[in-house]
């Protein structure tokens, strides 16, 4: 399947070319040089390439600039680059990019993507976690030895990386802790309870005198404070410290540049100083014993860090990553879902009518006021349109790319496609490609269709389209590393958005343009902010908001989708 016109490959679709981006030439050149070196280290340090001749490799997509053309493309267009390439060859199930001698396999076919997720043994994520811990979180050499599994009893330098997928190692244990404490059960329940109490507090503080403010930033700050309090307890470093909240988002904005470890105070000064400030604040937090009031997630993680021998300084270094993961995608998803609903008056009315029955109004003898209690266990059964808009939002603005390294030569097989993949190599599974494919979603792929994920809509699809949509929609990734925070995020987003559309009138909202998507971003951000005014809706003026998690466990498995079953 050769390309007939190479110029086509590197020409830029209007939608991407129109986007604002600020990658300057100097930084691009520096990034290019350093990432070539990084890529070579990641790719070559483990094994020599071995060939599996049985089947063909995915076809090579050439670039006009030899050796580093695709690297320059990735740095210039970042997350959007794979989408650009794929739009030039929409029928290709996968393609290979060559950067020097290194290979990147980009998988576009939904069945092949799911096949790759299932084989976590061959397509490994651990090496990327090790690499980013070292580059982004400034872990000491002693800490890196623990992370690389070198302090594990019986460590065999020639054995499987990180002592195997499920073997004894700090990373495997930490992964298990995340999955266990964030899956439906008592730990998640208390986390949900804490985050929603804090969200309710923010809603109850709203009065009509606020004037205009930026909607994205306002939601960002509420979610950041609520998540920090739920995860780290009432004396978390962010409480009463708006500067540290700003710092978290400065870090988030330029963390890719920090990963280069090249003149960080020059190329990413705000992110660099922000990381130091957050790290110092967490060191003080732990020194003062505030972690005793933290969530089970943090207490279990801390016990594990201590057991494996991490020093206090490294423990503080880790924390920026936890809070970053817990907020970065949740904030944008909440903002977009709310904006899409508010932009369509008929949809807004329909959602208000759908959610009102799950909100009970009652006079509370405790607060002496009228309370609006939202039963969040009923989203799944009683609010199909709301849930459909949640998924449609994630389809349109969620474009995370899962990356895995191919640790042994393998065949990737699904339906009629089988490809041979060499090792070492990197595979990329960009959800941006499948989420925006007209072949999967139809001609209205670029529009927000609120009913797309309703069971009644899906029932009209033929079997093949239904299969492609199920497999091609993966905003939370998949396989062993499927986002463990998806239940927590779903509860928080749906509750927050539902309370806002039901109890408040938000004036001036519209759906903004999307910002240029930097490497490392999962959910796209808005370009700029949207100035709005907010006031209590007629009939809801005096109520206090409160979220009820019901008598039973809130199980968001069906809502958040996905399963973490993988081949071991
Ligand atoms: C709308 C919100 C969210 C989205 C769209 C999202 C998306 C993702 C994606 C795409 C991945 C990579 C999965 C892969 O490569 O297969 C991921 C990983 C992860 N997410 Fe989320 N996430 C969200 C919220 C959260 C929250 C709230 C938390 C924590 C409370 C969280 C914690 C994590 C962790 C710890 C990982 C790494 C998992 C691993 O390495 O095994 N996420 N997320």
PDB file of C-alpha atoms in Angstrom, residues 7-195:
ATOM      1  CA  UNK A   7       3.797  15.788  -0.568  1.00  0.00           C
ATOM      2  CA  UNK A   8       0.304  14.807   0.513  1.00  0.00           C
ATOM      3  CA  UNK A   9       1.646  13.074   3.549  1.00  0.00           C
ATOM      4  CA  UNK A  10       3.121  16.144   5.102  1.00  0.00           C
ATOM      5  CA  UNK A  11       0.520  18.634   3.992  1.00  0.00           C
ATOM      6  CA  UNK A  12      -1.604  19.781   6.901  1.00  0.00           C
ATOM      7  CA  UNK A  13      -5.377  19.477   7.039  1.00  0.00           C
ATOM      8  CA  UNK A  14      -7.026  22.864   7.456  1.00  0.00           C
ATOM      9  CA  UNK A  15      -8.544  21.955  10.800  1.00  0.00           C
ATOM     10  CA  UNK A  16      -5.120  21.340  12.316  1.00  0.00           C
ATOM     11  CA  UNK A  17      -3.346  24.129  10.497  1.00  0.00           C
ATOM     12  CA  UNK A  18      -5.862  26.614  11.838  1.00  0.00           C
ATOM     13  CA  UNK A  19      -5.056  25.735  15.410  1.00  0.00           C
ATOM     14  CA  UNK A  20      -2.971  27.992  17.518  1.00  0.00           C
ATOM     15  CA  UNK A  21       0.364  26.582  18.652  1.00  0.00           C
ATOM     16  CA  UNK A  22       3.405  28.086  20.246  1.00  0.00           C
ATOM     17  CA  UNK A  23       6.202  25.654  19.610  1.00  0.00           C
ATOM     18  CA  UNK A  24       9.044  27.922  18.698  1.00  0.00           C
ATOM     19  CA  UNK A  25      11.829  26.962  16.383  1.00  0.00           C
ATOM     20  CA  UNK A  26      14.569  26.898  19.006  1.00  0.00           C
ATOM     21  CA  UNK A  27      12.616  24.595  21.272  1.00  0.00           C
ATOM     22  CA  UNK A  28      11.711  22.371  18.338  1.00  0.00           C
ATOM     23  CA  UNK A  29      15.339  21.972  17.372  1.00  0.00           C
ATOM     24  CA  UNK A  30      16.385  21.234  20.947  1.00  0.00           C
ATOM     25  CA  UNK A  31      13.525  18.773  21.340  1.00  0.00           C
ATOM     26  CA  UNK A  32      14.425  17.082  18.109  1.00  0.00           C
ATOM     27  CA  UNK A  33      18.010  16.488  19.075  1.00  0.00           C
ATOM     28  CA  UNK A  34      17.187  15.336  22.575  1.00  0.00           C
ATOM     29  CA  UNK A  35      14.238  13.144  21.687  1.00  0.00           C
ATOM     30  CA  UNK A  36      16.246  11.368  19.030  1.00  0.00           C
ATOM     31  CA  UNK A  37      18.714  10.537  21.785  1.00  0.00           C
ATOM     32  CA  UNK A  38      15.947   9.539  24.204  1.00  0.00           C
ATOM     33  CA  UNK A  39      14.198   7.451  21.585  1.00  0.00           C
ATOM     34  CA  UNK A  40      17.413   5.688  20.765  1.00  0.00           C
ATOM     35  CA  UNK A  41      18.058   4.915  24.435  1.00  0.00           C
ATOM     36  CA  UNK A  42      14.570   3.583  25.059  1.00  0.00           C
ATOM     37  CA  UNK A  43      14.586   1.593  21.907  1.00  0.00           C
ATOM     38  CA  UNK A  44      18.064   0.172  21.910  1.00  0.00           C
ATOM     39  CA  UNK A  45      18.943  -0.486  25.466  1.00  0.00           C
ATOM     40  CA  UNK A  46      17.221  -3.812  25.902  1.00  0.00           C
ATOM     41  CA  UNK A  47      17.621  -6.079  22.893  1.00  0.00           C
ATOM     42  CA  UNK A  48      18.864  -6.179  19.353  1.00  0.00           C
ATOM     43  CA  UNK A  49      16.123  -6.125  16.698  1.00  0.00           C
ATOM     44  CA  UNK A  50      14.817  -9.534  15.747  1.00  0.00           C
ATOM     45  CA  UNK A  51      12.789 -10.183  12.639  1.00  0.00           C
ATOM     46  CA  UNK A  52       9.597 -12.186  12.496  1.00  0.00           C
ATOM     47  CA  UNK A  53       9.192 -12.895   8.791  1.00  0.00           C
ATOM     48  CA  UNK A  54       5.835 -14.684   9.001  1.00  0.00           C
ATOM     49  CA  UNK A  55       3.672 -11.654   8.137  1.00  0.00           C
ATOM     50  CA  UNK A  56       4.284  -8.148   6.816  1.00  0.00           C
ATOM     51  CA  UNK A  57       5.014  -5.224   9.102  1.00  0.00           C
ATOM     52  CA  UNK A  58       2.474  -2.415   8.912  1.00  0.00           C
ATOM     53  CA  UNK A  59       3.298  -0.378   5.774  1.00  0.00           C
ATOM     54  CA  UNK A  60       5.874   2.343   6.189  1.00  0.00           C
ATOM     55  CA  UNK A  61       4.594   5.885   5.891  1.00  0.00           C
ATOM     56  CA  UNK A  62       7.414   7.902   4.363  1.00  0.00           C
ATOM     57  CA  UNK A  63       8.345  11.418   5.298  1.00  0.00           C
ATOM     58  CA  UNK A  64       9.874  14.087   3.095  1.00  0.00           C
ATOM     59  CA  UNK A  65      12.716  14.753   5.506  1.00  0.00           C
ATOM     60  CA  UNK A  66      14.839  11.607   5.803  1.00  0.00           C
ATOM     61  CA  UNK A  67      15.431   9.997   9.221  1.00  0.00           C
ATOM     62  CA  UNK A  68      13.873  12.655  11.444  1.00  0.00           C
ATOM     63  CA  UNK A  69      10.922  13.931   9.389  1.00  0.00           C
ATOM     64  CA  UNK A  70       8.326  12.210  11.564  1.00  0.00           C
ATOM     65  CA  UNK A  71      10.055  13.316  14.740  1.00  0.00           C
ATOM     66  CA  UNK A  72       9.819  16.911  13.570  1.00  0.00           C
ATOM     67  CA  UNK A  73       6.164  16.298  12.655  1.00  0.00           C
ATOM     68  CA  UNK A  74       5.418  14.922  16.110  1.00  0.00           C
ATOM     69  CA  UNK A  75       7.117  17.803  17.827  1.00  0.00           C
ATOM     70  CA  UNK A  76       5.473  20.394  15.625  1.00  0.00           C
ATOM     71  CA  UNK A  77       1.950  18.960  15.603  1.00  0.00           C
ATOM     72  CA  UNK A  78       2.182  16.913  18.784  1.00  0.00           C
ATOM     73  CA  UNK A  79      -0.942  14.806  19.516  1.00  0.00           C
ATOM     74  CA  UNK A  80      -2.623  15.886  16.261  1.00  0.00           C
ATOM     75  CA  UNK A  81       0.192  14.523  14.096  1.00  0.00           C
ATOM     76  CA  UNK A  82      -1.002  10.895  14.092  1.00  0.00           C
ATOM     77  CA  UNK A  83      -4.505  12.048  13.192  1.00  0.00           C
ATOM     78  CA  UNK A  84      -3.070  14.078  10.325  1.00  0.00           C
ATOM     79  CA  UNK A  85      -1.136  11.095   9.013  1.00  0.00           C
ATOM     80  CA  UNK A  86      -4.043   8.711   9.390  1.00  0.00           C
ATOM     81  CA  UNK A  87      -6.403  11.061   7.540  1.00  0.00           C
ATOM     82  CA  UNK A  88      -4.131  10.636   4.523  1.00  0.00           C
ATOM     83  CA  UNK A  89      -4.598   6.859   4.529  1.00  0.00           C
ATOM     84  CA  UNK A  90      -7.973   6.291   6.222  1.00  0.00           C
ATOM     85  CA  UNK A  91      -8.266   2.674   5.101  1.00  0.00           C
ATOM     86  CA  UNK A  92      -4.934   1.586   6.590  1.00  0.00           C
ATOM     87  CA  UNK A  93      -5.386  -0.466   9.752  1.00  0.00           C
ATOM     88  CA  UNK A  94      -1.849   0.393  10.916  1.00  0.00           C
ATOM     89  CA  UNK A  95       1.310   2.066   9.673  1.00  0.00           C
ATOM     90  CA  UNK A  96       4.971   2.250  10.565  1.00  0.00           C
ATOM     91  CA  UNK A  97       6.961   5.416  11.115  1.00  0.00           C
ATOM     92  CA  UNK A  98      10.739   5.183  10.875  1.00  0.00           C
ATOM     93  CA  UNK A  99      12.820   7.644  12.849  1.00  0.00           C
ATOM     94  CA  UNK A 100      16.432   6.811  12.160  1.00  0.00           C
ATOM     95  CA  UNK A 101      16.611   3.098  12.870  1.00  0.00           C
ATOM     96  CA  UNK A 102      13.757   3.247  15.408  1.00  0.00           C
ATOM     97  CA  UNK A 103      10.213   2.126  14.622  1.00  0.00           C
ATOM     98  CA  UNK A 104       6.869   3.438  15.783  1.00  0.00           C
ATOM     99  CA  UNK A 105       3.822   1.370  14.879  1.00  0.00           C
ATOM    100  CA  UNK A 106       0.649   3.445  14.812  1.00  0.00           C
ATOM    101  CA  UNK A 107      -2.440   1.266  15.153  1.00  0.00           C
ATOM    102  CA  UNK A 108      -5.686   2.680  13.740  1.00  0.00           C
ATOM    103  CA  UNK A 109      -8.035  -0.307  13.398  1.00  0.00           C
ATOM    104  CA  UNK A 110     -10.296  -0.693  16.474  1.00  0.00           C
ATOM    105  CA  UNK A 111      -9.952  -4.502  16.659  1.00  0.00           C
ATOM    106  CA  UNK A 112      -6.164  -4.330  16.384  1.00  0.00           C
ATOM    107  CA  UNK A 113      -6.088  -1.652  19.098  1.00  0.00           C
ATOM    108  CA  UNK A 114      -8.042  -3.860  21.472  1.00  0.00           C
ATOM    109  CA  UNK A 115      -5.820  -6.837  20.583  1.00  0.00           C
ATOM    110  CA  UNK A 116      -2.760  -4.727  21.489  1.00  0.00           C
ATOM    111  CA  UNK A 117      -4.297  -3.693  24.820  1.00  0.00           C
ATOM    112  CA  UNK A 118      -5.009  -7.327  25.694  1.00  0.00           C
ATOM    113  CA  UNK A 119      -1.389  -8.393  25.298  1.00  0.00           C
ATOM    114  CA  UNK A 120       0.180  -6.438  28.173  1.00  0.00           C
ATOM    115  CA  UNK A 121       3.075  -8.880  28.427  1.00  0.00           C
ATOM    116  CA  UNK A 122       4.454  -8.108  24.972  1.00  0.00           C
ATOM    117  CA  UNK A 123       3.241  -4.532  24.728  1.00  0.00           C
ATOM    118  CA  UNK A 124       4.578  -3.059  27.904  1.00  0.00           C
ATOM    119  CA  UNK A 125       3.954   0.276  29.607  1.00  0.00           C
ATOM    120  CA  UNK A 126       6.459  -0.088  32.475  1.00  0.00           C
ATOM    121  CA  UNK A 127       9.424   1.358  30.603  1.00  0.00           C
ATOM    122  CA  UNK A 128       7.514   4.604  29.994  1.00  0.00           C
ATOM    123  CA  UNK A 129       6.593   4.874  33.668  1.00  0.00           C
ATOM    124  CA  UNK A 130      10.271   4.421  34.581  1.00  0.00           C
ATOM    125  CA  UNK A 131      11.376   6.971  31.999  1.00  0.00           C
ATOM    126  CA  UNK A 132       8.858   9.619  33.053  1.00  0.00           C
ATOM    127  CA  UNK A 133       9.524   9.095  36.785  1.00  0.00           C
ATOM    128  CA  UNK A 134      13.148   9.891  36.197  1.00  0.00           C
ATOM    129  CA  UNK A 135      12.652  12.793  33.818  1.00  0.00           C
ATOM    130  CA  UNK A 136       9.537  14.434  35.216  1.00  0.00           C
ATOM    131  CA  UNK A 137       9.491  13.796  38.946  1.00  0.00           C
ATOM    132  CA  UNK A 138      13.190  14.102  39.757  1.00  0.00           C
ATOM    133  CA  UNK A 139      13.373  10.836  41.653  1.00  0.00           C
ATOM    134  CA  UNK A 140      16.792  10.220  43.253  1.00  0.00           C
ATOM    135  CA  UNK A 141      19.115   7.504  41.952  1.00  0.00           C
ATOM    136  CA  UNK A 142      18.257   5.365  44.994  1.00  0.00           C
ATOM    137  CA  UNK A 143      14.533   5.825  44.228  1.00  0.00           C
ATOM    138  CA  UNK A 144      15.108   4.983  40.568  1.00  0.00           C
ATOM    139  CA  UNK A 145      16.742   1.690  41.557  1.00  0.00           C
ATOM    140  CA  UNK A 146      13.535   0.797  43.435  1.00  0.00           C
ATOM    141  CA  UNK A 147      11.393   1.887  40.493  1.00  0.00           C
ATOM    142  CA  UNK A 148      13.487  -0.119  38.037  1.00  0.00           C
ATOM    143  CA  UNK A 149      12.990  -3.162  40.249  1.00  0.00           C
ATOM    144  CA  UNK A 150      16.697  -3.472  41.065  1.00  0.00           C
ATOM    145  CA  UNK A 151      16.121  -3.689  44.820  1.00  0.00           C
ATOM    146  CA  UNK A 152      13.533  -6.478  44.522  1.00  0.00           C
ATOM    147  CA  UNK A 153      14.777  -9.607  46.346  1.00  0.00           C
ATOM    148  CA  UNK A 154      16.180 -12.032  43.788  1.00  0.00           C
ATOM    149  CA  UNK A 155      16.461  -9.299  41.112  1.00  0.00           C
ATOM    150  CA  UNK A 156      17.837 -10.766  37.904  1.00  0.00           C
ATOM    151  CA  UNK A 157      19.317  -8.115  35.574  1.00  0.00           C
ATOM    152  CA  UNK A 158      18.764 -10.501  32.659  1.00  0.00           C
ATOM    153  CA  UNK A 159      15.230 -11.429  33.712  1.00  0.00           C
ATOM    154  CA  UNK A 160      11.984  -9.864  32.482  1.00  0.00           C
ATOM    155  CA  UNK A 161      11.745  -6.094  32.776  1.00  0.00           C
ATOM    156  CA  UNK A 162      10.389  -4.953  36.179  1.00  0.00           C
ATOM    157  CA  UNK A 163      10.268  -8.584  37.211  1.00  0.00           C
ATOM    158  CA  UNK A 164       7.462  -9.346  34.788  1.00  0.00           C
ATOM    159  CA  UNK A 165       3.997  -7.984  34.372  1.00  0.00           C
ATOM    160  CA  UNK A 166       2.653  -9.212  37.688  1.00  0.00           C
ATOM    161  CA  UNK A 167       5.869 -10.065  39.503  1.00  0.00           C
ATOM    162  CA  UNK A 168       7.006  -8.537  42.742  1.00  0.00           C
ATOM    163  CA  UNK A 169       8.114  -4.950  42.166  1.00  0.00           C
ATOM    164  CA  UNK A 170       7.256  -1.512  43.496  1.00  0.00           C
ATOM    165  CA  UNK A 171       5.615  -0.462  40.227  1.00  0.00           C
ATOM    166  CA  UNK A 172       3.415  -3.554  40.059  1.00  0.00           C
ATOM    167  CA  UNK A 173       2.436  -3.100  43.713  1.00  0.00           C
ATOM    168  CA  UNK A 174       1.686   0.585  43.217  1.00  0.00           C
ATOM    169  CA  UNK A 175      -0.406  -0.216  40.146  1.00  0.00           C
ATOM    170  CA  UNK A 176      -2.392  -2.751  42.167  1.00  0.00           C
ATOM    171  CA  UNK A 177      -2.961  -0.176  44.951  1.00  0.00           C
ATOM    172  CA  UNK A 178      -4.324   2.353  42.445  1.00  0.00           C
ATOM    173  CA  UNK A 179      -6.639  -0.208  40.865  1.00  0.00           C
ATOM    174  CA  UNK A 180      -7.855  -1.583  44.221  1.00  0.00           C
ATOM    175  CA  UNK A 181      -8.483   1.745  45.938  1.00  0.00           C
ATOM    176  CA  UNK A 182     -10.133   3.349  42.911  1.00  0.00           C
ATOM    177  CA  UNK A 183     -12.400   0.404  42.001  1.00  0.00           C
ATOM    178  CA  UNK A 184     -15.961   0.214  43.362  1.00  0.00           C
ATOM    179  CA  UNK A 185     -15.666  -0.507  47.082  1.00  0.00           C
ATOM    180  CA  UNK A 186     -15.276   1.274  50.434  1.00  0.00           C
ATOM    181  CA  UNK A 187     -12.114   3.248  49.524  1.00  0.00           C
ATOM    182  CA  UNK A 188     -13.671   4.710  46.375  1.00  0.00           C
ATOM    183  CA  UNK A 189     -16.884   5.354  48.236  1.00  0.00           C
ATOM    184  CA  UNK A 190     -15.196   7.559  50.817  1.00  0.00           C
ATOM    185  CA  UNK A 191     -13.216   9.312  48.083  1.00  0.00           C
ATOM    186  CA  UNK A 192     -16.439  10.030  46.161  1.00  0.00           C
ATOM    187  CA  UNK A 193     -18.140  11.204  49.310  1.00  0.00           C
ATOM    188  CA  UNK A 194     -15.287  13.617  50.134  1.00  0.00           C
ATOM    189  CA  UNK A 195     -14.981  15.061  46.639  1.00  0.00           C
TER     190      UNK A 195
END
